Short mmCIF file of C-alpha atoms in Angstrom, two decimals:
data_model
loop_
_atom_site.label_atom_id
_atom_site.label_comp_id
_atom_site.label_asym_id
_atom_site.label_seq_id
_atom_site.Cartn_x
_atom_site.Cartn_y
_atom_site.Cartn_z
CA UNK U 14 162.46 13.46 -99.12
CA UNK U 15 162.76 14.80 -95.62
CA UNK U 16 159.97 16.56 -93.78
CA UNK U 17 160.93 19.36 -91.45
CA UNK U 18 158.66 19.54 -88.44
CA UNK U 19 157.77 23.10 -87.55
CA UNK U 20 158.51 23.97 -83.99
CA UNK U 21 155.76 25.73 -82.05
CA UNK U 22 156.17 29.45 -81.70
CA UNK U 23 157.35 30.03 -78.15
CA UNK U 24 157.93 33.00 -75.96
CA UNK U 25 161.69 32.53 -76.29
CA UNK U 26 161.42 33.04 -80.07
CA UNK U 27 159.84 36.46 -79.57
CA UNK U 28 162.49 39.15 -79.67
CA UNK U 29 161.91 42.68 -78.30
CA UNK U 30 160.55 44.00 -81.59
CA UNK U 31 158.19 41.03 -81.98
CA UNK U 32 156.93 41.48 -78.44
CA UNK U 33 156.35 45.19 -78.97
CA UNK U 34 154.35 44.28 -82.06
CA UNK U 35 152.28 41.83 -80.01
CA UNK U 36 151.53 44.57 -77.47
CA UNK U 37 150.32 46.85 -80.27
CA UNK U 38 148.26 44.01 -81.73
CA UNK U 39 146.64 43.31 -78.38
CA UNK U 40 145.86 46.99 -77.84
CA UNK U 41 144.22 47.19 -81.27
CA UNK U 42 142.25 44.02 -80.54
CA UNK U 43 140.93 45.47 -77.27
CA UNK U 44 139.48 48.46 -79.09
CA UNK U 45 138.82 51.88 -77.54
CA UNK U 46 139.20 52.08 -73.76
CA UNK U 47 138.34 54.90 -71.40
CA UNK U 48 138.52 55.91 -67.77
CA UNK U 49 140.17 53.50 -65.36
CA UNK U 50 140.26 50.70 -67.92
CA UNK U 51 142.50 52.86 -70.09
CA UNK U 52 144.58 53.80 -67.06
CA UNK U 53 144.93 50.14 -66.09
CA UNK U 54 145.87 48.86 -69.56
CA UNK U 55 149.40 50.21 -69.81
CA UNK U 56 151.91 48.60 -72.16
CA UNK U 57 153.46 46.85 -69.12
CA UNK U 58 150.04 45.49 -68.18
CA UNK U 59 149.47 44.16 -71.70
CA UNK U 60 152.88 42.48 -71.64
CA UNK U 61 152.04 40.68 -68.41
CA UNK U 62 148.85 39.26 -69.88
CA UNK U 63 150.67 38.25 -73.05
CA UNK U 64 153.37 36.51 -70.99
CA UNK U 65 150.69 34.70 -68.99
CA UNK U 66 149.24 33.37 -72.24
CA UNK U 67 152.58 32.60 -73.94
CA UNK U 68 152.24 35.65 -76.21
CA UNK U 69 149.03 34.40 -77.78
CA UNK U 70 147.14 37.60 -78.54
CA UNK U 71 143.66 36.04 -78.67
CA UNK U 72 144.09 34.28 -75.33
CA UNK U 73 145.63 37.36 -73.73
CA UNK U 74 142.75 39.48 -75.02
CA UNK U 75 140.18 37.15 -73.48
CA UNK U 76 142.02 37.08 -70.17
CA UNK U 77 142.42 40.85 -70.05
CA UNK U 78 138.80 41.51 -70.99
CA UNK U 79 137.72 39.28 -68.11
CA UNK U 80 139.93 41.28 -65.75
CA UNK U 81 138.50 44.57 -67.01
CA UNK U 82 134.99 43.26 -66.29
CA UNK U 83 136.08 41.99 -62.87
CA UNK U 84 137.69 45.31 -61.93
CA UNK U 85 134.57 47.19 -63.04
CA UNK U 86 132.43 45.22 -60.56
CA UNK U 87 134.89 44.34 -57.76
CA UNK U 88 136.52 47.81 -57.89
CA UNK U 89 139.80 46.83 -56.16
CA UNK U 90 141.19 50.36 -56.48
CA UNK U 91 138.33 51.67 -54.34
CA UNK U 92 138.82 49.34 -51.37
CA UNK U 93 140.02 51.36 -48.39
CA UNK U 94 141.75 50.23 -45.25
CA UNK U 95 138.83 50.98 -42.93
CA UNK U 96 136.77 48.43 -44.91
CA UNK U 97 139.23 45.55 -44.44
CA UNK U 98 141.18 46.49 -41.30
CA UNK U 99 139.29 43.93 -39.21
CA UNK U 100 140.88 41.18 -41.33
CA UNK U 101 144.37 42.44 -40.51
CA UNK U 102 144.16 42.67 -36.72
CA UNK U 103 146.33 39.61 -36.13
CA UNK U 104 148.84 40.40 -38.88
CA UNK U 105 147.96 37.35 -40.97
CA UNK U 106 148.99 39.25 -44.14
CA UNK U 107 151.09 42.41 -44.09
CA UNK U 108 153.49 44.30 -46.30
CA UNK U 109 157.04 44.18 -45.00
CA UNK U 110 159.04 47.37 -44.67
CA UNK U 111 161.83 45.99 -46.85
CA UNK U 112 162.15 44.84 -50.47
CA UNK U 113 163.89 41.76 -51.78
CA UNK U 114 167.21 41.97 -53.61
CA UNK U 115 165.44 42.86 -56.87
CA UNK U 116 163.42 45.69 -55.36
CA UNK U 117 160.19 43.72 -55.15
CA UNK U 118 157.51 44.41 -52.56
CA UNK U 119 157.43 41.66 -49.92
CA UNK U 120 154.18 40.38 -48.45
CA UNK U 121 154.49 38.36 -45.27
CA UNK U 122 151.74 35.84 -44.64
CA UNK U 123 151.16 34.01 -41.38
CA UNK U 124 148.34 31.49 -41.82
CA UNK U 125 148.69 30.52 -38.17
CA UNK U 126 147.17 33.94 -37.38
CA UNK U 127 144.03 33.21 -39.41
CA UNK U 128 140.95 33.91 -37.29
CA UNK U 129 138.18 34.80 -39.77
CA UNK U 130 136.15 32.51 -42.02
CA UNK U 131 134.23 34.82 -44.38
CA UNK U 132 135.48 34.07 -47.89
CA UNK U 133 134.44 37.42 -49.33
CA UNK U 134 136.22 39.40 -46.59
CA UNK U 135 139.36 37.30 -46.88
CA UNK U 136 139.48 37.80 -50.66
CA UNK U 137 138.91 41.56 -50.35
CA UNK U 138 141.71 41.80 -47.79
CA UNK U 139 144.11 39.92 -50.04
CA UNK U 140 143.13 42.06 -53.05
CA UNK U 141 143.64 45.22 -51.00
CA UNK U 142 147.17 44.15 -50.10
CA UNK U 143 147.94 43.08 -53.66
CA UNK U 144 146.95 46.55 -54.85
CA UNK U 145 148.96 48.10 -52.03
CA UNK U 146 151.96 45.93 -52.85
CA UNK U 147 151.82 47.09 -56.47
CA UNK U 148 151.57 50.70 -55.30
CA UNK U 149 154.81 50.24 -53.33
CA UNK U 150 156.89 48.50 -55.99
CA UNK U 151 160.32 49.96 -56.66
CA UNK U 152 160.78 51.80 -59.95
CA UNK U 153 161.01 49.42 -62.87
CA UNK U 154 159.75 46.46 -60.84
CA UNK U 155 156.39 44.78 -61.51
CA UNK U 156 156.43 41.72 -59.26
CA UNK U 157 156.32 40.94 -55.57
CA UNK U 158 157.65 38.21 -53.31
CA UNK U 159 155.72 36.32 -50.66
CA UNK U 160 157.08 34.92 -47.42
CA UNK U 161 154.72 32.48 -45.72
CA UNK U 162 155.46 31.64 -42.08
CA UNK U 163 153.77 28.51 -40.74
CA UNK U 164 154.44 29.19 -37.07
CA UNK U 165 151.28 28.32 -35.14
CA UNK U 166 149.55 26.80 -38.16
CA UNK U 167 147.18 23.91 -37.54
CA UNK U 168 144.05 22.49 -39.09
CA UNK U 169 142.00 24.61 -36.67
CA UNK U 170 143.57 27.84 -38.03
CA UNK U 171 143.58 26.63 -41.61
CA UNK U 172 142.02 28.81 -44.30
CA UNK U 173 138.98 27.06 -45.81
CA UNK U 174 139.63 25.38 -49.15
CA UNK U 175 137.02 27.57 -50.87
CA UNK U 176 138.70 30.74 -49.63
CA UNK U 177 142.10 29.47 -50.75
CA UNK U 178 140.74 28.53 -54.17
CA UNK U 179 139.06 31.92 -54.64
CA UNK U 180 142.22 33.78 -53.62
CA UNK U 181 144.33 31.72 -56.04
CA UNK U 182 141.86 32.31 -58.86
CA UNK U 183 141.97 36.07 -58.31
CA UNK U 184 145.77 36.07 -58.24
CA UNK U 185 146.15 33.94 -61.37
CA UNK U 186 143.34 35.43 -63.43
CA UNK U 187 143.56 39.11 -62.55
CA UNK U 188 147.13 39.67 -61.36
CA UNK U 189 149.17 37.64 -63.87
CA UNK U 190 152.95 37.85 -63.58
CA UNK U 191 152.68 39.85 -60.35
CA UNK U 192 154.07 37.03 -58.22
CA UNK U 193 157.79 36.41 -58.57
CA UNK U 194 158.30 33.84 -55.83
CA UNK U 195 156.41 32.42 -52.84
CA UNK U 196 158.36 30.77 -50.03
CA UNK U 197 156.44 28.32 -47.83
CA UNK U 198 158.72 28.27 -44.80
CA UNK U 199 158.83 25.27 -42.52
CA UNK U 200 155.29 23.93 -43.04
CA UNK U 201 154.38 21.07 -40.69
CA UNK U 202 153.97 17.58 -42.08
CA UNK U 203 150.21 17.76 -41.64
CA UNK U 204 150.19 20.60 -44.21
CA UNK U 205 151.00 18.07 -46.92
CA UNK U 206 147.39 16.90 -47.10
CA UNK U 207 146.15 20.50 -47.48
CA UNK U 208 148.82 21.19 -50.13
CA UNK U 209 147.77 18.16 -52.18
CA UNK U 210 144.31 19.69 -52.46
CA UNK U 211 145.49 23.25 -53.10
CA UNK U 212 148.10 22.48 -55.74
CA UNK U 213 145.43 21.44 -58.23
CA UNK U 214 144.13 25.02 -58.26
CA UNK U 215 147.52 26.34 -59.38
CA UNK U 216 148.38 26.77 -63.03
CA UNK U 217 151.85 25.50 -64.09
CA UNK U 218 153.36 29.00 -64.10
CA UNK U 219 152.26 29.75 -60.54
CA UNK U 220 153.15 26.27 -59.32
CA UNK U 221 156.78 26.73 -60.39
CA UNK U 222 156.99 29.90 -58.29
CA UNK U 223 156.11 28.13 -55.04
CA UNK U 224 159.16 27.00 -53.10
CA UNK U 225 159.30 25.02 -49.86
CA UNK U 226 162.07 26.08 -47.48
CA UNK U 227 163.15 24.61 -44.16
CA UNK U 228 165.47 25.73 -41.37
CA UNK U 229 168.85 24.02 -41.02
CA UNK U 230 168.81 23.00 -44.67
CA UNK U 231 171.70 24.43 -46.67
CA UNK U 232 169.79 24.41 -49.95
CA UNK U 233 166.88 26.34 -48.39
CA UNK U 234 169.22 28.84 -46.75
CA UNK U 235 171.10 29.51 -49.97
CA UNK U 236 167.86 29.93 -51.93
CA UNK U 237 166.43 32.37 -49.36
CA UNK U 238 169.63 34.41 -49.31
CA UNK U 239 169.65 34.63 -53.09
CA UNK U 240 166.38 36.54 -52.85
CA UNK U 241 166.76 38.40 -49.55
CA UNK U 242 169.40 40.25 -47.58
CA UNK U 243 169.82 38.16 -44.43
CA UNK U 244 170.08 41.36 -42.37
CA UNK U 245 166.52 42.30 -43.41
CA UNK U 246 165.09 38.81 -43.39
CA UNK U 247 163.16 38.02 -40.17
CA UNK U 248 164.46 35.22 -37.96
CA UNK U 249 161.22 33.34 -38.65
CA UNK U 250 162.64 32.83 -42.15
CA UNK U 251 166.25 32.19 -41.15
CA UNK U 252 167.38 35.81 -41.14
CA UNK U 253 168.81 38.13 -38.50
CA UNK U 254 165.95 40.60 -38.08
CA UNK U 255 163.02 40.56 -35.68
CA UNK U 256 159.44 40.42 -36.87
CA UNK U 257 156.63 42.17 -35.03
CA UNK U 258 153.20 43.32 -36.10
CA UNK U 259 151.80 46.60 -34.77
CA UNK U 260 148.26 46.93 -36.08
CA UNK U 261 147.95 50.59 -35.15
CA UNK U 262 151.16 51.55 -36.97
CA UNK U 263 150.31 49.39 -39.97
CA UNK U 264 146.87 51.03 -40.10
CA UNK U 265 148.47 54.48 -40.14
CA UNK U 266 150.63 53.52 -43.11
CA UNK U 267 147.73 51.97 -44.97
CA UNK U 268 145.63 55.12 -44.53
CA UNK U 269 148.52 57.15 -45.95
CA UNK U 270 148.73 54.74 -48.88
CA UNK U 271 144.98 55.04 -49.40
CA UNK U 272 145.57 58.72 -50.12
CA UNK U 273 148.18 57.81 -52.74
CA UNK U 274 145.85 55.23 -54.26
CA UNK U 275 142.99 57.72 -54.43
CA UNK U 276 145.18 60.32 -56.14
CA UNK U 277 146.45 57.76 -58.65
CA UNK U 278 142.95 56.64 -59.61
CA UNK U 279 141.41 60.10 -59.31
CA UNK U 280 139.22 59.70 -56.22
CA UNK U 281 140.96 61.97 -53.69
CA UNK U 282 137.78 63.34 -52.14
CA UNK U 283 136.48 59.90 -51.13
CA UNK U 284 139.76 58.91 -49.54
CA UNK U 285 140.04 62.13 -47.49
CA UNK U 286 136.52 61.65 -46.24
CA UNK U 287 137.11 58.03 -45.20
CA UNK U 288 140.49 58.63 -43.57
CA UNK U 289 139.21 61.24 -41.10
CA UNK U 290 137.66 58.84 -38.56
CA UNK U 291 139.87 55.85 -39.17
CA UNK U 292 142.96 56.04 -37.01
CA UNK U 293 141.32 56.88 -33.64
CA UNK U 294 139.38 53.62 -33.85
CA UNK U 295 142.44 51.45 -34.38
CA UNK U 296 143.40 49.72 -31.17
CA UNK U 297 147.03 48.59 -30.71
CA UNK U 298 147.52 44.87 -31.12
CA UNK U 299 150.43 42.45 -30.84
CA UNK U 300 154.32 44.94 -36.82
CA UNK U 301 154.01 47.63 -41.86
CA UNK U 302 155.70 44.53 -40.42
CA UNK U 303 158.40 46.14 -38.35
CA UNK U 304 161.70 44.47 -39.05
CA UNK U 305 164.56 45.29 -36.72
CA UNK U 306 168.04 43.90 -36.55
CA UNK U 307 168.60 41.40 -33.80
#
């Protein structure tokens, strides 16, 4: 007599119809929703949470309910540029004015430009740009790409471990399946010690999306070019474009996007009121990141 071992039910075994059924099951399990929670919990949103929990409805429900509670208190959709602009003066995190080859929003991060230490402010700034990145996704696209430039990075400019951990937790717990790929470009050897501490905060799914890339390495160059058009890619990442950060111009774009955010979530009046005195107070600083061909 032979015993047949049952294989665990995996995501790959879920066909389109089975996945649609899981989405319906998760929606029924959540129960009645209203207001912004209902607006947030689209079918695409439910799929992302199911994917993050390997299509286990109970686990996805728990994860999503925690996000709904978090959004109700943190209110990421209500953060406006004038509240976080001080964190962006140096251009440490900005949205690029180009998409990757798949139409994903690109966030460019420059940890060497880190000048603030307040964990709460750093997390709010990252959340603001995550929400903004989602707002600017191409049609049919749900994920974004990150480019992390280590120029000027040192232990003195390093983001505190607590801030890094809190940012990672927010990304993994409340923005599942939003990150497609994160390139850590040319990190110095001293970064290895910091990475050894940080990597333990990453879940296996996120960890696989982090790629190290180095200049003058064929494998790195080919991987970067598979995701980005080299004509758009800044020279800091091995491309042919120039990268500059103009805080005043970026502020103008963010204020415009705040209007779009307010209209989407139904809070136009607040956004108009806040935007009135914002731009005159923005001083120009040494670029959306302005990318120009070399």
